[in-house]
Coordinates of C-alpha atoms in Angstrom, one line a residue:
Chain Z
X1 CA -10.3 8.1 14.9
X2 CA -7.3 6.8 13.0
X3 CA -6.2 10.0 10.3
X4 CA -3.3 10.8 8.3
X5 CA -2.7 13.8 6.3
X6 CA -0.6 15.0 3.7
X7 CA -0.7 17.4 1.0
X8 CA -2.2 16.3 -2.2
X9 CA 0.5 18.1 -4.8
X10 CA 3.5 19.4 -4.9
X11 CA 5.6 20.7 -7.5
X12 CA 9.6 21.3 -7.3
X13 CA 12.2 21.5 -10.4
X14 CA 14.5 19.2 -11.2
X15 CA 17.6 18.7 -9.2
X16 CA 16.2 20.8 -5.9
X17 CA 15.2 19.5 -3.4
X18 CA 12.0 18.7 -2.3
X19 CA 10.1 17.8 1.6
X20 CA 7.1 16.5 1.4
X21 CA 5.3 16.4 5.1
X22 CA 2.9 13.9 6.8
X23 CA 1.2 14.1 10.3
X24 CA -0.9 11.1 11.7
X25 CA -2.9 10.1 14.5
X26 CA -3.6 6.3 15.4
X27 CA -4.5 4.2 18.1
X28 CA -1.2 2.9 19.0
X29 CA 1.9 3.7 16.8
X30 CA 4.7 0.7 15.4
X31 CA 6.2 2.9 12.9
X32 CA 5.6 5.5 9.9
X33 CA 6.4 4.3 6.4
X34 CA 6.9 6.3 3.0
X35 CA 6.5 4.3 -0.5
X36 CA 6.8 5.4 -3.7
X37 CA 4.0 4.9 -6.5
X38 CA 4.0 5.6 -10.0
X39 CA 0.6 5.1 -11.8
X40 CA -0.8 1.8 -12.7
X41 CA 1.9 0.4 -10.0
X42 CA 1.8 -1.3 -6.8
X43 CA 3.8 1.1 -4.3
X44 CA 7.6 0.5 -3.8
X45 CA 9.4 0.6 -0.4
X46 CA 11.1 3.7 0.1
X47 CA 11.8 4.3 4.4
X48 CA 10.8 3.2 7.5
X49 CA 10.9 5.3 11.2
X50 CA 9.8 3.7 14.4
X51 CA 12.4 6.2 16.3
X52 CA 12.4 10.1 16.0
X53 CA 15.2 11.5 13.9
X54 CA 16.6 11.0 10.3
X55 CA 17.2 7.9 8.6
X56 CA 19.1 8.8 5.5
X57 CA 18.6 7.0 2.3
X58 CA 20.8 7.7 -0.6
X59 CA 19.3 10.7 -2.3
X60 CA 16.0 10.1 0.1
X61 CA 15.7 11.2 3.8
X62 CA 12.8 10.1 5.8
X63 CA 12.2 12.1 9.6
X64 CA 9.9 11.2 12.2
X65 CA 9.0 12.6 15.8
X66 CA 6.4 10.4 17.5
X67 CA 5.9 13.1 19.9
X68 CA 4.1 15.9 17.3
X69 CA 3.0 12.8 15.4
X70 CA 4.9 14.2 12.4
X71 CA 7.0 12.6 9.6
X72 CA 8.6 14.4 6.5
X73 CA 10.3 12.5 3.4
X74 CA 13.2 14.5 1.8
X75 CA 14.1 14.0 -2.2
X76 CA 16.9 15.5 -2.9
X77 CA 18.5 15.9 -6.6
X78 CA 15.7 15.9 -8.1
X79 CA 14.8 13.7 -11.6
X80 CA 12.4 13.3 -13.5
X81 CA 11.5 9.7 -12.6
X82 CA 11.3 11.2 -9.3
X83 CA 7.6 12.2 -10.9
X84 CA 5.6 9.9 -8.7
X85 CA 2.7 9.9 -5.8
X86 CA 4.3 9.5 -2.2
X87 CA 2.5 7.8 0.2
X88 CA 2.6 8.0 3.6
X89 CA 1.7 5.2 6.2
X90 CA 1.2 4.6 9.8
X91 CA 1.4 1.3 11.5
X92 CA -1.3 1.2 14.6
X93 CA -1.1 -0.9 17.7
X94 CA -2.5 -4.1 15.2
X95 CA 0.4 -3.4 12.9
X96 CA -2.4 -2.4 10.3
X97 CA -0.9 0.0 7.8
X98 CA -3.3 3.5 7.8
X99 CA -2.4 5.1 4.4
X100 CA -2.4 8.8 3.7
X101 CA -4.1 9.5 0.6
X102 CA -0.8 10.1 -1.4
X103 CA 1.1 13.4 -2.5
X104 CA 1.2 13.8 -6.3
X105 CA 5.1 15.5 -6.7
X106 CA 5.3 16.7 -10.3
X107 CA 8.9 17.6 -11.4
X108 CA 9.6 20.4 -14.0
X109 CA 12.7 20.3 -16.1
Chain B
X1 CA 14.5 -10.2 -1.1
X2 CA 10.7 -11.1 -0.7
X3 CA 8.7 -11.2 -3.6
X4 CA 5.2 -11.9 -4.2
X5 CA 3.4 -12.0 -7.4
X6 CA -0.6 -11.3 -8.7
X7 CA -2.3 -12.8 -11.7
X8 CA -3.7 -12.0 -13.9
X9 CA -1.8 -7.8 -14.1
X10 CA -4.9 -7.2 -15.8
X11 CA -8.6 -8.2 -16.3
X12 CA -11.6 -7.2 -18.7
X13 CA -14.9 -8.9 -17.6
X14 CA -18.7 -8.8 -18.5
X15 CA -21.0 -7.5 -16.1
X16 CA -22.2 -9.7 -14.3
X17 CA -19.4 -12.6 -14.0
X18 CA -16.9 -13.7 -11.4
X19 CA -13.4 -12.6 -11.6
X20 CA -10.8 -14.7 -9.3
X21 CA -7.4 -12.9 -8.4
X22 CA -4.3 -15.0 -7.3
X23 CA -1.6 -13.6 -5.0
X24 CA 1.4 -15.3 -4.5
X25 CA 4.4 -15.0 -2.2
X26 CA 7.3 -16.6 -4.6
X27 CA 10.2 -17.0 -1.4
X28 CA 9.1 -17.0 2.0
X29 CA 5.8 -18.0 3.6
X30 CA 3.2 -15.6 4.1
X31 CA 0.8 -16.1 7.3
X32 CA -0.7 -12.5 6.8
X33 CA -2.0 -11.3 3.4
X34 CA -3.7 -8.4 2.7
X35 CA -6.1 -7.2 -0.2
X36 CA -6.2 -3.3 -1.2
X37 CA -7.8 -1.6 -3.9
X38 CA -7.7 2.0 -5.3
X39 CA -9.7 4.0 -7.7
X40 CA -7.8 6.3 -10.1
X41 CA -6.4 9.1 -7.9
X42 CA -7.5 7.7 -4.3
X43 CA -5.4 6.2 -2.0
X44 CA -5.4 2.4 -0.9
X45 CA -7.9 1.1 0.9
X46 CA -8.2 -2.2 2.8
X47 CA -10.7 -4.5 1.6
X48 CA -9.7 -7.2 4.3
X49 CA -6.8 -9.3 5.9
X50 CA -6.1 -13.1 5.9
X51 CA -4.6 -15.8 7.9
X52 CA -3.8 -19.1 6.5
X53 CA -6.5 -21.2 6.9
X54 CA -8.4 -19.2 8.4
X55 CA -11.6 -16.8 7.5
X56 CA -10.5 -13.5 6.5
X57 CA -11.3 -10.4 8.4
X58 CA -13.3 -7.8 6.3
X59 CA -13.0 -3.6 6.6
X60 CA -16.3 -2.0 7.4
X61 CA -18.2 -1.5 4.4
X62 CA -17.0 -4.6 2.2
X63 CA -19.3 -7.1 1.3
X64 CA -17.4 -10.5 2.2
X65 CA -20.2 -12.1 -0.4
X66 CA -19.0 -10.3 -2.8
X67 CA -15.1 -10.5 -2.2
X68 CA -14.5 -14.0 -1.6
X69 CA -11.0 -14.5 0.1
X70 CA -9.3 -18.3 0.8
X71 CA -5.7 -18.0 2.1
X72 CA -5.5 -22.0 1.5
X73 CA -1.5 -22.0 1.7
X74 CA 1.1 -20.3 3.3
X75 CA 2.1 -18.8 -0.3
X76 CA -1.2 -18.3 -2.4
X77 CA -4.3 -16.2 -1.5
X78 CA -7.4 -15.6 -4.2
X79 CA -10.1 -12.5 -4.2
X80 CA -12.6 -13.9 -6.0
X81 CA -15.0 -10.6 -7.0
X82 CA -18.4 -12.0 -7.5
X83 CA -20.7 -10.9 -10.0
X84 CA -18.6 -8.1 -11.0
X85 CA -20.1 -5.0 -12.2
X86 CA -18.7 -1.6 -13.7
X87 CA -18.3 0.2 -10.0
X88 CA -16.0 -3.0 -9.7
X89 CA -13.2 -1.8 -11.6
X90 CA -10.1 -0.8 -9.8
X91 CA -6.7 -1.6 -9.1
X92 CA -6.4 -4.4 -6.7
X93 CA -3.1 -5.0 -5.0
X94 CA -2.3 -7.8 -2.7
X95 CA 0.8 -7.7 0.2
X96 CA 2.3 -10.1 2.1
X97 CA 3.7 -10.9 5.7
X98 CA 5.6 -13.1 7.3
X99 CA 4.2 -13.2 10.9
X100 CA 6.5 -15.9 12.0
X101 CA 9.6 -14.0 11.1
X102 CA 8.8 -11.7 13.8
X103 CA 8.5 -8.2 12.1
X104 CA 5.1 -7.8 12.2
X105 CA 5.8 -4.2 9.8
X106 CA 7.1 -5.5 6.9
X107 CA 4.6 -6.1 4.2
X108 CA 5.6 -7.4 0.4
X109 CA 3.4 -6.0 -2.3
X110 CA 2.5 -7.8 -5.2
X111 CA 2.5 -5.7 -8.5
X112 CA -1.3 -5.3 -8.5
X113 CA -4.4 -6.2 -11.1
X114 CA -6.2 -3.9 -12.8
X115 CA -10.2 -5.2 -13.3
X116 CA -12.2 -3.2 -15.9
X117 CA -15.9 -4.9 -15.8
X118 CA -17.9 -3.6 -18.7

């Protein structure tokens, strides 16, 4: 079966830095996506990995290795409005998006 | 950039009564739409996909009766929930893709519709 996982909360301080983890398993693979959702939104594009390695974003940093099936998004500089759930999604051999259920990252000040 | 668009952003109904959704993509044409919806702390889930002009293809587990879906034009798609009723209520978000541009990964969302039947 198709399953992604990722941790349901996470907690960091503002202005650390934060990595919040994904692994997944589909039936075919066209690429790992991370979005941003704040509640009572639609998610926001953040990244997008179809080759292993870093792909660096401004304060954001999104990491993928196809071959552990693994992806990681990096925040760093933590801000407040970095308070948000992260979402993390695998595109199958049908380019259908399978969604992780969404980590919850609460900042402290 | 590509945007698309979702009225009504919110929705109270009676129990009981039909509740039409619109998604629209506002600048570029969208051959694939796609109709989530997510309770209050859940993730999204795919309710069903949609070609223009023709039927759409339904997840496992979602009553097509129930969700009606037309993708009429390459820029508008409607879920039409049918007699609505309180287990209903969610957030219901639409995305967008433009097939013929070739990147077959890039989906639009459209800022989503929040039905509360009573």
């Amino acid at each position: 079966g198709q399953n992604i996982d990722q941790p349901t909360e996470m907690t960091a301080t503002e202005g650390a830095i934060v990595q919040i983890n994904c692994t997944y398993q589909t039936s075919g693979f066209n690429g790992l996506f991370w979005y941003q959702q704040h509640a009572g939104e639609a998610p926001t594009f953040l990244s997008y990995n179809v080759l292993d390695g870093l792909e660096e974003k401004g304060r954001f940093s999104s990491f993928l290795s196809r071959s552990k099936g693994y992806s990681y998004l990096l925040l760093k500089e933590l801000q407040m409005k970095d308070s948000a759930s992260y979402l993390c999604a695998a595109s199958d051999s049908n380019y259908q998006l399978i969604w992780g259920a969404g980590t919850k990252l609460i900042i402290k000040p | 950039g590509a945007v698309v668009s979702q009225h009504p952003s919110w929705v109270i109904c009676k129990s009981g009564t039909s509740v039409k959704i619109e998604c629209r993509s506002l600048d570029f044409q969208a051959t694939t739409m796609f109709w989530y919806r997510q309770f209050p702390k859940q993730s999204l889930m795919l309710m069903a996909t949609s070609n223009e002009g023709s039927k759409a293809t339904y997840e496992q587990g979602v009553e097509k009766d129930k969700f009606l879906i037309n993708h009429a034009s390459l820029t508008l798609s409607t879920l039409t929930v049918t007699s609505a009723h309180p287990e209903d209520s969610s957030f219901y978000i639409c995305s967008a893709r433009n097939d013929l541009a070739g990147d077959y990964n890039e989906q639009f969302f459209g800022p989503g519709t929040r039905l509360t039947v009573l």
